[in-house]
Amino acid sequence: MFDGLLQEKAVLVADGAMGTTLFELGLESGDSPERLNVEQPDMIAQVHRNFVKAGADLILTNTFGGNRRRMSLHRMEDRVGEFNRAGVSIAKRVAEEAERPVVVAASVGPTGDLFAPLGLLSHAEGVEVFSEQMESLVAAGADILWIETLSAWEEIAAATEAASGLATPHAVTLSFDTNGRTMMGLRPSDFGKWWTELPPDRRPVALGANCGTGLQEALTAAAAIKEAAAEATVIVKSNCGIPVFREGGLNYPEGPEQMGDYARQALEAGCSIIGACCGSTPPHIQAIRAALDGA
């Protein structure tokens, strides 16, 4: 599904923010978004549906924090499989409703713990944590595993080892800050070089930059990844700037009116999958779709 649609369209529009949208719909800080896959599936489906209507070719499941380490913070680690399977099921239902092909990308976020030597999580434990989540996502029928918002080589190694043992393809994105590096110091160029040095059968089918601190930083990172890995399918899925607290809520500075230029710059940088992250709404995605359709 993923490869076929990418070959057909050359550039795919990814969706926008799930997490910040759920906060606007009433999710409390500290609550688990993943439990809503079971408790309020219609709400999750409507978020997906709105992004598909806005023009998204690819939607991310509501499973970003659905691993055992993250779920243990809510004392729900025994429900990892349930929440992840439900998240994929909801997204698949929305994709099947659409009048055009829509890729269901299973979101896999960080474990939430530091890996050794800086932390206590070993490589083997990390692989086990990721494998448990990914196996549930694959069993539920996800088109692609979407490993996102990572920042450390150790976590990349564990996540990709877990994914490589499964038949479903996987993508990996890192989050870069204003210094052009991840929180743990990784540079976009090194990430691209890492991809080129992998055996072809173990390479992610796509890699790139997501979240971060704003559109320009994500574009710069994605361009550097593409320069280092010219043959790679590159993703950019930026957040909408650093939010400020105003009028009783968080406000992101980069609105839909900035997304047309962002999409065109991403296309010029060689990106093949273009979407948005925290703070983005269906109008943001609609602006990306319009810009790419007019390119």
PDB file of N, CA and C in Angstrom, residues 244-284:
ATOM      1  N   VAL A 244       2.850  29.414  22.891  1.00  0.00           N
ATOM      2  CA  VAL A 244       2.802  30.357  24.008  1.00  0.00           C
ATOM      3  C   VAL A 244       1.433  30.220  24.670  1.00  0.00           C
ATOM      4  N   PHE A 245       1.396  30.422  25.978  1.00  0.00           N
ATOM      5  CA  PHE A 245       0.131  30.329  26.715  1.00  0.00           C
ATOM      6  C   PHE A 245      -0.575  31.673  26.634  1.00  0.00           C
ATOM      7  N   ARG A 246      -1.750  31.678  26.006  1.00  0.00           N
ATOM      8  CA  ARG A 246      -2.495  32.916  25.821  1.00  0.00           C
ATOM      9  C   ARG A 246      -3.983  32.605  25.788  1.00  0.00           C
ATOM     10  N   GLU A 247      -4.761  33.451  26.442  1.00  0.00           N
ATOM     11  CA  GLU A 247      -6.217  33.321  26.455  1.00  0.00           C
ATOM     12  C   GLU A 247      -6.658  31.940  26.939  1.00  0.00           C
ATOM     13  N   GLY A 248      -5.981  31.463  27.977  1.00  0.00           N
ATOM     14  CA  GLY A 248      -6.381  30.219  28.611  1.00  0.00           C
ATOM     15  C   GLY A 248      -5.947  28.950  27.920  1.00  0.00           C
ATOM     16  N   GLY A 249      -5.092  29.061  26.912  1.00  0.00           N
ATOM     17  CA  GLY A 249      -4.648  27.848  26.223  1.00  0.00           C
ATOM     18  C   GLY A 249      -3.347  28.066  25.492  1.00  0.00           C
ATOM     19  N   LEU A 250      -2.813  26.981  24.935  1.00  0.00           N
ATOM     20  CA  LEU A 250      -1.578  27.047  24.164  1.00  0.00           C
ATOM     21  C   LEU A 250      -1.884  27.495  22.746  1.00  0.00           C
ATOM     22  N   ASN A 251      -1.110  28.452  22.271  1.00  0.00           N
ATOM     23  CA  ASN A 251      -1.277  28.959  20.919  1.00  0.00           C
ATOM     24  C   ASN A 251       0.024  28.779  20.150  1.00  0.00           C
ATOM     25  N   TYR A 252      -0.080  28.168  18.977  1.00  0.00           N
ATOM     26  CA  TYR A 252       1.090  27.942  18.127  1.00  0.00           C
ATOM     27  C   TYR A 252       1.200  29.068  17.104  1.00  0.00           C
ATOM     28  N   PRO A 253       2.409  29.607  16.908  1.00  0.00           N
ATOM     29  CA  PRO A 253       2.555  30.815  16.096  1.00  0.00           C
ATOM     30  C   PRO A 253       2.415  30.614  14.593  1.00  0.00           C
ATOM     31  N   GLU A 254       2.617  29.408  14.093  1.00  0.00           N
ATOM     32  CA  GLU A 254       2.632  29.206  12.646  1.00  0.00           C
ATOM     33  C   GLU A 254       1.305  28.600  12.195  1.00  0.00           C
ATOM     34  N   GLY A 255       0.522  29.414  11.505  1.00  0.00           N
ATOM     35  CA  GLY A 255      -0.822  29.012  11.127  1.00  0.00           C
ATOM     36  C   GLY A 255      -0.889  28.445   9.729  1.00  0.00           C
ATOM     37  N   PRO A 256      -2.097  28.137   9.264  1.00  0.00           N
ATOM     38  CA  PRO A 256      -2.269  27.579   7.923  1.00  0.00           C
ATOM     39  C   PRO A 256      -1.676  28.451   6.825  1.00  0.00           C
ATOM     40  N   GLU A 257      -1.656  29.754   7.042  1.00  0.00           N
ATOM     41  CA  GLU A 257      -1.138  30.653   6.006  1.00  0.00           C
ATOM     42  C   GLU A 257       0.346  30.468   5.739  1.00  0.00           C
ATOM     43  N   GLN A 258       1.073  29.873   6.676  1.00  0.00           N
ATOM     44  CA  GLN A 258       2.497  29.605   6.455  1.00  0.00           C
ATOM     45  C   GLN A 258       2.747  28.257   5.770  1.00  0.00           C
ATOM     46  N   MET A 259       1.735  27.414   5.693  1.00  0.00           N
ATOM     47  CA  MET A 259       1.971  26.034   5.274  1.00  0.00           C
ATOM     48  C   MET A 259       2.175  25.867   3.777  1.00  0.00           C
ATOM     49  N   GLY A 260       1.674  26.791   2.992  1.00  0.00           N
ATOM     50  CA  GLY A 260       1.899  26.706   1.552  1.00  0.00           C
ATOM     51  C   GLY A 260       3.370  26.851   1.208  1.00  0.00           C
ATOM     52  N   ASP A 261       4.007  27.884   1.756  1.00  0.00           N
ATOM     53  CA  ASP A 261       5.443  28.073   1.529  1.00  0.00           C
ATOM     54  C   ASP A 261       6.238  26.907   2.095  1.00  0.00           C
ATOM     55  N   TYR A 262       5.848  26.443   3.255  1.00  0.00           N
ATOM     56  CA  TYR A 262       6.512  25.288   3.878  1.00  0.00           C
ATOM     57  C   TYR A 262       6.461  24.078   2.948  1.00  0.00           C
ATOM     58  N   ALA A 263       5.305  23.798   2.380  1.00  0.00           N
ATOM     59  CA  ALA A 263       5.160  22.644   1.495  1.00  0.00           C
ATOM     60  C   ALA A 263       6.001  22.795   0.240  1.00  0.00           C
ATOM     61  N   ARG A 264       6.011  23.989  -0.330  1.00  0.00           N
ATOM     62  CA  ARG A 264       6.803  24.206  -1.545  1.00  0.00           C
ATOM     63  C   ARG A 264       8.298  24.085  -1.259  1.00  0.00           C
ATOM     64  N   GLN A 265       8.738  24.623  -0.120  1.00  0.00           N
ATOM     65  CA  GLN A 265      10.149  24.498   0.249  1.00  0.00           C
ATOM     66  C   GLN A 265      10.519  23.039   0.516  1.00  0.00           C
ATOM     67  N   ALA A 266       9.616  22.303   1.129  1.00  0.00           N
ATOM     68  CA  ALA A 266       9.869  20.886   1.385  1.00  0.00           C
ATOM     69  C   ALA A 266      10.016  20.120   0.074  1.00  0.00           C
ATOM     70  N   LEU A 267       9.175  20.444  -0.877  1.00  0.00           N
ATOM     71  CA  LEU A 267       9.246  19.804  -2.187  1.00  0.00           C
ATOM     72  C   LEU A 267      10.572  20.127  -2.870  1.00  0.00           C
ATOM     73  N   GLU A 268      10.982  21.386  -2.804  1.00  0.00           N
ATOM     74  CA  GLU A 268      12.255  21.799  -3.401  1.00  0.00           C
ATOM     75  C   GLU A 268      13.443  21.117  -2.725  1.00  0.00           C
ATOM     76  N   ALA A 269      13.304  20.811  -1.431  1.00  0.00           N
ATOM     77  CA  ALA A 269      14.382  20.149  -0.690  1.00  0.00           C
ATOM     78  C   ALA A 269      14.441  18.651  -0.967  1.00  0.00           C
ATOM     79  N   GLY A 270      13.482  18.139  -1.718  1.00  0.00           N
ATOM     80  CA  GLY A 270      13.486  16.726  -2.067  1.00  0.00           C
ATOM     81  C   GLY A 270      12.643  15.842  -1.182  1.00  0.00           C
ATOM     82  N   CYS A 271      11.782  16.436  -0.362  1.00  0.00           N
ATOM     83  CA  CYS A 271      10.921  15.632   0.513  1.00  0.00           C
ATOM     84  C   CYS A 271       9.802  14.972  -0.294  1.00  0.00           C
ATOM     85  N   SER A 272       9.488  13.749   0.068  1.00  0.00           N
ATOM     86  CA  SER A 272       8.439  12.994  -0.612  1.00  0.00           C
ATOM     87  C   SER A 272       7.195  12.792   0.241  1.00  0.00           C
ATOM     88  N   ILE A 273       7.315  13.040   1.544  1.00  0.00           N
ATOM     89  CA  ILE A 273       6.170  12.937   2.456  1.00  0.00           C
ATOM     90  C   ILE A 273       6.159  14.200   3.301  1.00  0.00           C
ATOM     91  N   ILE A 274       5.086  14.973   3.195  1.00  0.00           N
ATOM     92  CA  ILE A 274       5.032  16.295   3.819  1.00  0.00           C
ATOM     93  C   ILE A 274       3.759  16.402   4.644  1.00  0.00           C
ATOM     94  N   GLY A 275       3.928  16.688   5.927  1.00  0.00           N
ATOM     95  CA  GLY A 275       2.791  16.855   6.817  1.00  0.00           C
ATOM     96  C   GLY A 275       3.146  17.809   7.930  1.00  0.00           C
ATOM     97  N   ALA A 276       2.462  17.698   9.047  1.00  0.00           N
ATOM     98  CA  ALA A 276       2.716  18.606  10.169  1.00  0.00           C
ATOM     99  C   ALA A 276       2.514  17.855  11.475  1.00  0.00           C
ATOM    100  N   CYS A 277       2.961  18.480  12.557  1.00  0.00           N
ATOM    101  CA  CYS A 277       2.959  17.826  13.865  1.00  0.00           C
ATOM    102  C   CYS A 277       2.229  18.736  14.865  1.00  0.00           C
ATOM    103  N   CYS A 278       2.773  18.903  16.059  1.00  0.00           N
ATOM    104  CA  CYS A 278       2.078  19.590  17.146  1.00  0.00           C
ATOM    105  C   CYS A 278       1.539  20.956  16.726  1.00  0.00           C
ATOM    106  N   GLY A 279       0.295  21.213  17.089  1.00  0.00           N
ATOM    107  CA  GLY A 279      -0.318  22.500  16.803  1.00  0.00           C
ATOM    108  C   GLY A 279      -1.001  22.584  15.458  1.00  0.00           C
ATOM    109  N   SER A 280      -0.840  21.569  14.618  1.00  0.00           N
ATOM    110  CA  SER A 280      -1.433  21.629  13.280  1.00  0.00           C
ATOM    111  C   SER A 280      -2.859  21.092  13.295  1.00  0.00           C
ATOM    112  N   THR A 281      -3.656  21.621  12.396  1.00  0.00           N
ATOM    113  CA  THR A 281      -5.082  21.341  12.312  1.00  0.00           C
ATOM    114  C   THR A 281      -5.435  20.965  10.877  1.00  0.00           C
ATOM    115  N   PRO A 282      -6.666  20.531  10.617  1.00  0.00           N
ATOM    116  CA  PRO A 282      -7.049  20.262   9.233  1.00  0.00           C
ATOM    117  C   PRO A 282      -6.797  21.432   8.274  1.00  0.00           C
ATOM    118  N   PRO A 283      -7.049  22.699   8.660  1.00  0.00           N
ATOM    119  CA  PRO A 283      -6.700  23.783   7.733  1.00  0.00           C
ATOM    120  C   PRO A 283      -5.209  23.846   7.386  1.00  0.00           C
ATOM    121  N   HIS A 284      -4.331  23.481   8.314  1.00  0.00           N
ATOM    122  CA  HIS A 284      -2.900  23.404   7.989  1.00  0.00           C
ATOM    123  C   HIS A 284      -2.663  22.368   6.888  1.00  0.00           C
TER     124      HIS A 284
END
